XYZ file of C-alpha atoms in Angstrom:
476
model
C 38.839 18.101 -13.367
C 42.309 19.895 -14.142
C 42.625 22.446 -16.865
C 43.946 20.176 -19.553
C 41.406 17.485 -19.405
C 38.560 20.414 -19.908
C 40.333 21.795 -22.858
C 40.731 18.115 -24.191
C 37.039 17.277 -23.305
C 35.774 20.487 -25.141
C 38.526 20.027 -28.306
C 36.341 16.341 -28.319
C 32.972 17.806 -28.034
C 33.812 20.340 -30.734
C 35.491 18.070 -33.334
C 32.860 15.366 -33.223
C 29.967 16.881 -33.311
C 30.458 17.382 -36.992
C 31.067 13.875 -36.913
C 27.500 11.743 -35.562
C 28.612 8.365 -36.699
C 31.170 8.578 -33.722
C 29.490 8.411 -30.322
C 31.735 10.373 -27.789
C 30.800 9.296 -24.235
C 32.182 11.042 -20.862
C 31.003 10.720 -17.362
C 29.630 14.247 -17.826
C 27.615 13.271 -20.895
C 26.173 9.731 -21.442
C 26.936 9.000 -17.946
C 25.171 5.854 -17.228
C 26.403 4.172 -20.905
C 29.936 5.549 -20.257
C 29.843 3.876 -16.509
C 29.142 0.539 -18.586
C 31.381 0.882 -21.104
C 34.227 2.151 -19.248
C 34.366 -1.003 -17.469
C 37.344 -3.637 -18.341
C 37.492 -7.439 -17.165
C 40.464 -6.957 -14.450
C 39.611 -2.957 -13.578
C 36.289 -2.194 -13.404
C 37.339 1.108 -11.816
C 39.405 2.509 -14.302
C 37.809 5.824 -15.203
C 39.064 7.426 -19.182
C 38.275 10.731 -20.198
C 36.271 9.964 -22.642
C 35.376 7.019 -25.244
C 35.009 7.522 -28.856
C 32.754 4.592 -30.745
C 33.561 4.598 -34.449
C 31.210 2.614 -36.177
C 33.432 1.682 -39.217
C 36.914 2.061 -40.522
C 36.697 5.160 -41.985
C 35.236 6.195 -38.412
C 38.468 4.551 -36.931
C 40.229 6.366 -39.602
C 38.725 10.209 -38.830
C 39.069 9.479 -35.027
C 42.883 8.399 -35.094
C 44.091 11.344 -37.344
C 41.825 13.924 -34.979
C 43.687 12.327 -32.065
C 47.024 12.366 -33.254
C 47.105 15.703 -34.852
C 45.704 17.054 -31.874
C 48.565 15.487 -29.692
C 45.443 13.463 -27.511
C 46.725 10.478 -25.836
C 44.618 7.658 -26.761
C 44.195 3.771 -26.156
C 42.532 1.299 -28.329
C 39.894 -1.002 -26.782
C 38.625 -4.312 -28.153
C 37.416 -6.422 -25.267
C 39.264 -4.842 -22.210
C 40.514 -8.062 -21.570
C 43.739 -7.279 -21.160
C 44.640 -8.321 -17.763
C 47.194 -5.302 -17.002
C 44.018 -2.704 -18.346
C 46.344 -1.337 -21.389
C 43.249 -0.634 -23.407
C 41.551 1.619 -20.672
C 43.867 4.172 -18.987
C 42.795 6.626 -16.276
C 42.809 10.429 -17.260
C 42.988 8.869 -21.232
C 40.659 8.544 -24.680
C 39.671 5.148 -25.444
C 39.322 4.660 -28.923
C 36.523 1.404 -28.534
C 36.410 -0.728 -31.343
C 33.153 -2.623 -30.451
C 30.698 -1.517 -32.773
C 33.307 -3.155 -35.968
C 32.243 -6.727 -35.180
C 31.361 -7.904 -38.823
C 32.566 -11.141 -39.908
C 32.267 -12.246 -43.768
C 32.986 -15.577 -44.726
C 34.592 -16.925 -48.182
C 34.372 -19.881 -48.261
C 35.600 -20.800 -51.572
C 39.233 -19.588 -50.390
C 38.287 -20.550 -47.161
C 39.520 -17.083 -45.225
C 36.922 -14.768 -42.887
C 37.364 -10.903 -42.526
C 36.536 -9.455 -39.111
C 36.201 -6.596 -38.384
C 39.185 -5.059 -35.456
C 36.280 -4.949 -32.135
C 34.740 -8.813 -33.121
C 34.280 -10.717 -29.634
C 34.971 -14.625 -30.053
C 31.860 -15.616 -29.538
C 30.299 -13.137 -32.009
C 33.277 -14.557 -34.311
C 32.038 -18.373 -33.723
C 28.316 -17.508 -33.958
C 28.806 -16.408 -37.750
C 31.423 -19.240 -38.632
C 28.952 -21.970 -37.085
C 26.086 -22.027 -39.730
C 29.075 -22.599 -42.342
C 30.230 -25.423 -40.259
C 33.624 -23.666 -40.212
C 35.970 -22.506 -37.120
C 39.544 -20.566 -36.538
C 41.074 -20.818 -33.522
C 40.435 -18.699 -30.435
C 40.474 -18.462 -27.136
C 38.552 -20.474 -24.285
C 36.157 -17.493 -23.264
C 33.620 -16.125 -25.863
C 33.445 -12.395 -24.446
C 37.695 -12.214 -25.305
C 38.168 -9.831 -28.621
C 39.691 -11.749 -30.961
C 42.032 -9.609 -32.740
C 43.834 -8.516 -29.261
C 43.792 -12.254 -28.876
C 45.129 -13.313 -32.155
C 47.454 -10.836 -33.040
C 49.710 -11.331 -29.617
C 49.946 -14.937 -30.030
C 46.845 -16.613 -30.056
C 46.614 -19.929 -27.321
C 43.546 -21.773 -26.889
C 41.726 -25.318 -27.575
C 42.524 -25.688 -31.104
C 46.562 -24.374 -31.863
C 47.375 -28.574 -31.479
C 45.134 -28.996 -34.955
C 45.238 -25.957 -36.564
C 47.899 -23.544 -35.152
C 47.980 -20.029 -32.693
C 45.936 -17.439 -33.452
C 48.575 -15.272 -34.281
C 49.656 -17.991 -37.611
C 45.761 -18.014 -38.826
C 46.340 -14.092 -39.890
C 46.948 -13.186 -43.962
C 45.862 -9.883 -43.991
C 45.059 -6.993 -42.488
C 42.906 -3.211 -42.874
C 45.577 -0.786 -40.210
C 44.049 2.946 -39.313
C 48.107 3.963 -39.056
C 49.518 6.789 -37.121
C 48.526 9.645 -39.526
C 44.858 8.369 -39.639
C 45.037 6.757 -43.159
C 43.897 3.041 -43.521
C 46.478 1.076 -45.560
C 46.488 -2.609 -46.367
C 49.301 -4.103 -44.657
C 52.149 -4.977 -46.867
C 54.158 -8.035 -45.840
C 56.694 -6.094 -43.583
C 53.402 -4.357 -41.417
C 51.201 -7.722 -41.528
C 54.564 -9.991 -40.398
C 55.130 -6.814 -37.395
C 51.116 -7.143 -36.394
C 51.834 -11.114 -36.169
C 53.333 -10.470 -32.624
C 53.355 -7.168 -32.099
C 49.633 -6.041 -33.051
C 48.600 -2.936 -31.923
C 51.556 -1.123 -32.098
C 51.271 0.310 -35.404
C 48.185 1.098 -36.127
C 44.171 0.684 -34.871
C 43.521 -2.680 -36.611
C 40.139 -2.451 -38.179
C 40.023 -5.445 -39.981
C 41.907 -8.757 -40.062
C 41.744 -11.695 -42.789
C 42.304 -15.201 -41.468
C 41.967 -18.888 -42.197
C 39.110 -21.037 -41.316
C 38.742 -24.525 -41.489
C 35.799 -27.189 -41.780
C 34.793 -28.630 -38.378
C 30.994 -28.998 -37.172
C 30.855 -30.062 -33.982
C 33.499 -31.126 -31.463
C 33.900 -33.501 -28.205
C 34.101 -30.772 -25.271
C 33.553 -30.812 -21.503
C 34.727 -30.609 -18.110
C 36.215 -33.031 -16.048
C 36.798 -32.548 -12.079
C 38.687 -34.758 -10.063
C 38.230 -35.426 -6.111
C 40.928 -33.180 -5.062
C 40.201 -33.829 -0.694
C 44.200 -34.365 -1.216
C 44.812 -31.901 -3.662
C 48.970 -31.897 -4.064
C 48.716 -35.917 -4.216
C 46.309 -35.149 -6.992
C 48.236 -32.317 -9.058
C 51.600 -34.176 -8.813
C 49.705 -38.082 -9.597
C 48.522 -36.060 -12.681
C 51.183 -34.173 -13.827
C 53.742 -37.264 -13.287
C 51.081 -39.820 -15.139
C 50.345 -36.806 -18.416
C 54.293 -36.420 -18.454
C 54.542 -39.998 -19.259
C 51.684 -40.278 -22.092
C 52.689 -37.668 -24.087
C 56.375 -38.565 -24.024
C 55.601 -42.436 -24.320
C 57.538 -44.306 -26.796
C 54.297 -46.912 -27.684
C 51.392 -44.443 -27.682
C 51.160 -40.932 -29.816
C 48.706 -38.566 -28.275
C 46.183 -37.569 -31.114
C 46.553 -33.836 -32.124
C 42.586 -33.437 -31.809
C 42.879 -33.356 -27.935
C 43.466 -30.388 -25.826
C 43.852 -30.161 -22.402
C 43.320 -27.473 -20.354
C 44.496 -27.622 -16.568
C 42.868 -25.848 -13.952
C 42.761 -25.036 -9.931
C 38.996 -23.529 -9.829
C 38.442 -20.838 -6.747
C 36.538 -22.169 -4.361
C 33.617 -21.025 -3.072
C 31.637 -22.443 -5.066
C 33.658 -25.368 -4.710
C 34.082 -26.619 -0.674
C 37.686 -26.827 -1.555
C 40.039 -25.824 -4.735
C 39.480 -27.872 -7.129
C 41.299 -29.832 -9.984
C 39.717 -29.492 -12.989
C 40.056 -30.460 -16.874
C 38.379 -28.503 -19.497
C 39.272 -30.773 -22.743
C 38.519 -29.870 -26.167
C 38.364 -33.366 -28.912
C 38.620 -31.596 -32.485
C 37.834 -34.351 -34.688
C 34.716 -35.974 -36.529
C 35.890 -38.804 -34.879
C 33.957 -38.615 -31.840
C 34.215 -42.696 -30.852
C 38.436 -41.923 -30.600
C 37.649 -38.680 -28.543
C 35.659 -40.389 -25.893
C 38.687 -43.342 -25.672
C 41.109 -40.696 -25.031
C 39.166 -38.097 -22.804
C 38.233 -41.760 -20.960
C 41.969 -42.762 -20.824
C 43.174 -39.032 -19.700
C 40.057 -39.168 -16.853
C 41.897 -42.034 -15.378
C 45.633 -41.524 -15.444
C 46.579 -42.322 -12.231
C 44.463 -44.100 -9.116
C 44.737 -40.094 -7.081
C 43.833 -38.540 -10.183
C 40.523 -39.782 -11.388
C 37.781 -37.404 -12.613
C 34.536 -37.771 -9.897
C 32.670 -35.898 -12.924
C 32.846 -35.942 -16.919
C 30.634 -33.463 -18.614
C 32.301 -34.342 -22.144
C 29.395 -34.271 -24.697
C 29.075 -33.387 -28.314
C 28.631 -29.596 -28.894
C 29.798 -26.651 -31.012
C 32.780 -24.613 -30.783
C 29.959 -21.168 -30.322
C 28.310 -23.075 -27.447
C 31.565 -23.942 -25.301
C 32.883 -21.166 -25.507
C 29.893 -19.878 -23.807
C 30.313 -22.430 -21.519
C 33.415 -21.830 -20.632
C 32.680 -18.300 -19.686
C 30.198 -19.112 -17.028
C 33.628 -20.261 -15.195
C 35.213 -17.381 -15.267
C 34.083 -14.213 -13.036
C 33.110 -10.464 -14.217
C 33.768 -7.272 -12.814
C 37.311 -8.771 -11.124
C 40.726 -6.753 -9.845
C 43.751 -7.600 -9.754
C 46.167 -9.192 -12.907
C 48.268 -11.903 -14.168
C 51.297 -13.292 -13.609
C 53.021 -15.467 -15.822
C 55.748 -17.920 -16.592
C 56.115 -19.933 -19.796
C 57.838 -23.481 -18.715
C 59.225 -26.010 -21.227
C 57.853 -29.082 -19.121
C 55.676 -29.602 -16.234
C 58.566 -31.075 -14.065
C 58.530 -32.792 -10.902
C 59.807 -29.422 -9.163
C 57.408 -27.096 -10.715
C 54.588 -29.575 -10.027
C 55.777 -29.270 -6.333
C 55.231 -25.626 -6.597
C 51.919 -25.393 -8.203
C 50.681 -28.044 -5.563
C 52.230 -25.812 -2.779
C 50.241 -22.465 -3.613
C 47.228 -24.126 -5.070
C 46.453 -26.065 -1.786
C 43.758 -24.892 0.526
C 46.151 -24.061 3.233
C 48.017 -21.485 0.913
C 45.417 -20.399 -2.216
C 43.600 -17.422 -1.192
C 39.652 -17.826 -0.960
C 38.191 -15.660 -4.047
C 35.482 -16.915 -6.481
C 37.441 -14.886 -9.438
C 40.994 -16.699 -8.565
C 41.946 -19.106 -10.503
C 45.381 -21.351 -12.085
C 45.769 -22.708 -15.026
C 47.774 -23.426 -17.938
C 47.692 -23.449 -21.658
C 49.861 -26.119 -23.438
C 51.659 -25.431 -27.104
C 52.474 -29.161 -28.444
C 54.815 -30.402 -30.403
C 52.563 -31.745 -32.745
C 50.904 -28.012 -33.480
C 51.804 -25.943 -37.476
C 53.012 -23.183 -35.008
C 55.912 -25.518 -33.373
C 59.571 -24.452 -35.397
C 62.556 -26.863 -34.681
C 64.874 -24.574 -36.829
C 66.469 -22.031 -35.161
C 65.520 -19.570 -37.602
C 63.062 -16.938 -36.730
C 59.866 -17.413 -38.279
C 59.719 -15.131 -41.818
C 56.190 -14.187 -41.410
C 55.764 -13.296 -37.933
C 57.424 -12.046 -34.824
C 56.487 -14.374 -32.187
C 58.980 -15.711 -31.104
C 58.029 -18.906 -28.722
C 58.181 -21.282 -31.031
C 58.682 -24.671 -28.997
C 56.548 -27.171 -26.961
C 55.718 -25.030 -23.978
C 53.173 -24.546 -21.100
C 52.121 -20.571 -20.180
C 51.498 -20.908 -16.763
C 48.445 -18.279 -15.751
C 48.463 -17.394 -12.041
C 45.192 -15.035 -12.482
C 45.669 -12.913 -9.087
C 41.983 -11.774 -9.134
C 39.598 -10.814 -7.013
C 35.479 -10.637 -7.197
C 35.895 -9.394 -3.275
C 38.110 -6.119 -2.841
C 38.759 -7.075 0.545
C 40.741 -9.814 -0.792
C 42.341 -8.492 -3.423
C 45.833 -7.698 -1.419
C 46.097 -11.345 -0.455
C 45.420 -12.602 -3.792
C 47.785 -10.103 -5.283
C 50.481 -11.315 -3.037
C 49.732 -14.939 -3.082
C 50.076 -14.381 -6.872
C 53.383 -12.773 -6.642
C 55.128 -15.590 -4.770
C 53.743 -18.256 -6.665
C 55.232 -16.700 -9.842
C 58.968 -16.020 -7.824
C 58.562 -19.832 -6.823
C 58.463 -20.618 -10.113
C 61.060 -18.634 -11.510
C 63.461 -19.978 -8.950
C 63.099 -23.591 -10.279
C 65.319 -25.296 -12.939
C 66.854 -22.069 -15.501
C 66.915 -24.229 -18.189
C 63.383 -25.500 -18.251
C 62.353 -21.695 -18.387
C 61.045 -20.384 -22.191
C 63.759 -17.367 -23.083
C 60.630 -16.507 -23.990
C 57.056 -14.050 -22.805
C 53.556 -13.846 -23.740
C 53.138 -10.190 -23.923
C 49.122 -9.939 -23.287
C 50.169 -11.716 -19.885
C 53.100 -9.200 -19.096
C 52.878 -5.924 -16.731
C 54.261 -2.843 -18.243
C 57.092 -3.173 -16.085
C 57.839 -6.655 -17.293
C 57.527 -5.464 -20.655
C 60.067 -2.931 -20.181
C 62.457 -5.777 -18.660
C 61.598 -8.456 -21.155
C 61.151 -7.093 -24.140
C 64.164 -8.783 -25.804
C 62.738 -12.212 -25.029
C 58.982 -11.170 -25.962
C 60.756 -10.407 -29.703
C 63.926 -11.824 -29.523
C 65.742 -11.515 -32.783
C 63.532 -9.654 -34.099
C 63.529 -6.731 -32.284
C 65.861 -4.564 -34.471
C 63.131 -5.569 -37.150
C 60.471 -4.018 -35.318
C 62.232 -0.954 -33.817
C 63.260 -0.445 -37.139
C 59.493 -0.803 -38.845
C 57.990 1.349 -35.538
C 60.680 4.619 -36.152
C 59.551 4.248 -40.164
C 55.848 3.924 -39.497
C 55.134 5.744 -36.119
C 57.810 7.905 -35.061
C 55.715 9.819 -32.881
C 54.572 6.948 -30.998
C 50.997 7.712 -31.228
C 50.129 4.133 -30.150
C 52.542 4.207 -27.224
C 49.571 2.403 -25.467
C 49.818 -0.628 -26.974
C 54.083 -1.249 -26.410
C 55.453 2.010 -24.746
C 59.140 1.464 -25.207
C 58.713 -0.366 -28.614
């Protein structure tokens, strides 16, 4: 270890052991919890100087002003799903939130706080014996807040809205260490921009009544895979832009190319979400998408009546642990013929790496969603920007094997530069920043914000001009 990181180690070890509540962990002390905690969804190798576990705000608050008046680089950790491993940094402090997952639930104005290191499923678990729900993600181990606060996409933004629209409030540890109530100008910068400026320790958000839901997976025979994808895609382009027919705002559909093995092949799959009481017109529609086209007819339906708590856990028995590699990303106005010729190109078996972890898919934002703007305005209360019916295309170049993990990064790589090459105009001006590399960020950052950048350059020189959370948007 070089000369700096001992002095920083011992600075640590010195400052909080005054303070117990705060667990410091190193891989010279607390080894074998550090080696678990250390660990992040997409880098499980990524090794930090040392992790500091407030277990409150005023924890969070103590930690951030030690950090920052001691000039220690830090990054803040909900989930460590990030899938470009912002929260955990080689060589760095992780500041992990974990240990704030309380939720409290009013009911009467119909709002839940959570605290800033809440997982989604810990989230659902306390909202289900209230028979209420917010939107999240599909997978229950995601942290919400880094979920929400970016933008938010998942099974229920058709109904309700994106994550990032659910927020009203917000506790911020800022860059001096003092936690402040976010006034409308911080709360409308965390509403895209999150992490930025300040450790969120606490976030206020609506919830709405909904017991049980229609959810399942559907697979399709997919022996002719690119016959299937473009059948599909051709026959879903048609129902939701039919004249005669409105598709309900209830149903969600969530394409995806699952890894294979398991599966002998890739595979096309469905995961579809009904979020309604009206369970008889789910199972006519999740019947009527199963059978769209004579190539693309689910083999399997697993549809049943559950709880939001319990699919999410379901869902996460799909997706791998312990992975490497990252995403790449392109958000697409429609699901063209040409881009459906792509995806069927680098998803067939001939061209899609063999990894259990790799995996396609694509999240849809529909027209019919509170977070869809037709004015050209920007929104007033937020700074997320991508605002129309879109798809967010997730080429998830990861890897369970190591050994594979250079093919699947390349494979990844080409399928996003087919993409980009197709029609200009059906491209969103428009990123998902918790999908974007560093260097992307750097590139895109205009679209990510748009006209709302000055706003938030403006609001980040007034509120951090040291750029103590650097970690979060570097060239913010």
């Amino acid at each position: 270890m070089d000369p700096e990181s001992t002095r920083t180690l011992e600075e640590l070890a010195s400052f909080f052991a005054s303070h117990p509540s705060i667990a410091l962990l190193s891989q010279f002390k607390n080894s074998v919890s550090f080696n678990a905690l250390r660990r992040t969804f997409s880098n499980p190798h990524a090794t930090p100087l040392a992790i500091l576990r407030p277990s409150n705000s005023e924890d969070v608050s103590t930690a951030v002003s030690f950090l920052a008046s001691s000039s220690i680089s830090f990054t803040v950790r909900v989930s460590g799903h990030d899938m470009h491993s912002r929260s955990v940094v080689d060589g760095s402090v992780v500041l992990d939130l974990r240990l704030l997952n309380n939720v409290t639930v009013n009911e009467e104005k119909k709002i839940a706080t959570i605290g800033g290191g809440t997982l989604v499923g810990d989230l659902l678990s306390a909202l289900e014996p209230h028979g209420l729900v917010t939107p999240v993600g599909t997978v229950s181990s995601v942290g919400y807040v880094g979920w929400a606060m970016y933008g938010g996409y998942g099974p229920y933004s058709s109904v309700y809205g994106l994550g990032v629209d659910q927020i009203v409030g917000a506790r911020v540890v800022d860059a001096t260490g003092q936690t402040v109530d976010a006034d409308e100008e911080l709360l409308r910068g965390i509403k895209g921009a999150g992490g930025a400026f300040g450790a969120i320790a606490e976030v206020e958000v609506r919830v709405y009544k909904l017991e049980s839901i229609l959810a399942g997976t559907l697979f399709f025979d997919s022996t002719d895979l690119p016959t299937v994808l473009r059948d599909f895609n051709s026959a879903y382009n048609a129902l939701t832009h039919s004249d005669t027919l409105e598709v309900p705002a209830a149903l969600n559909i969530f394409p995806a190319v699952l890894p294979s093995p398991p599966m002998p092949t890739p595979t096309f799959a469905l995961i579809v979400t009904w979020t309604s009481p009206d369970h008889s017109a789910g199972q006519e529609w999740i019947n009527r998408v199963s059978t769209l086209s004579p190539s693309a007819t689910a083999t399997t339906n697993t549809v049943k009546e559950t709880t939001p708590k319990t699919w999410a856990d379901e869902v996460s028995k799909l997706v791998a642990e312990n992975v490497q590699g990252r995403m790449y990303t392109v958000s697409l106005r429609k699901v063209t013929e040409e881009v459906s010729d792509v995806i069927a190109h680098f998803t067939s078996p001939k061209v899609m790496p063999r990894d259990p972890a790799l995996l396609f898919d694509m999240h849809e934002l529909r027209s019919v969603s509170p977070s869809v703007s037709t004015s050209p305005k920007p929104e007033a209360d937020s700074v997320f920007v991508a605002r129309e019916p879109h798809f967010v295309v997730e080429i998830c170049a990861i890897a369970s094997d190591p050994g594979n993990l250079s093919a699947v990064l390349k494979w990844g790589e080409e399928f996003q530069s087919a993409l980009r090459r197709t029609d200009k105009t059906n491209i969103l001006p428009a990123s998902y920043i918790s999908f974007l590399s560093r260097k992307e960020m750097g590139r895109d950052l205009d679209l990510v914000f748009g006209q709302h950048l000055p706003f938030l350059r403006e609001l980040k020189g007034r509120l951090d001009p040291g750029n103590v959370f650097r970690a979060a948007i570097s060239n913010l």
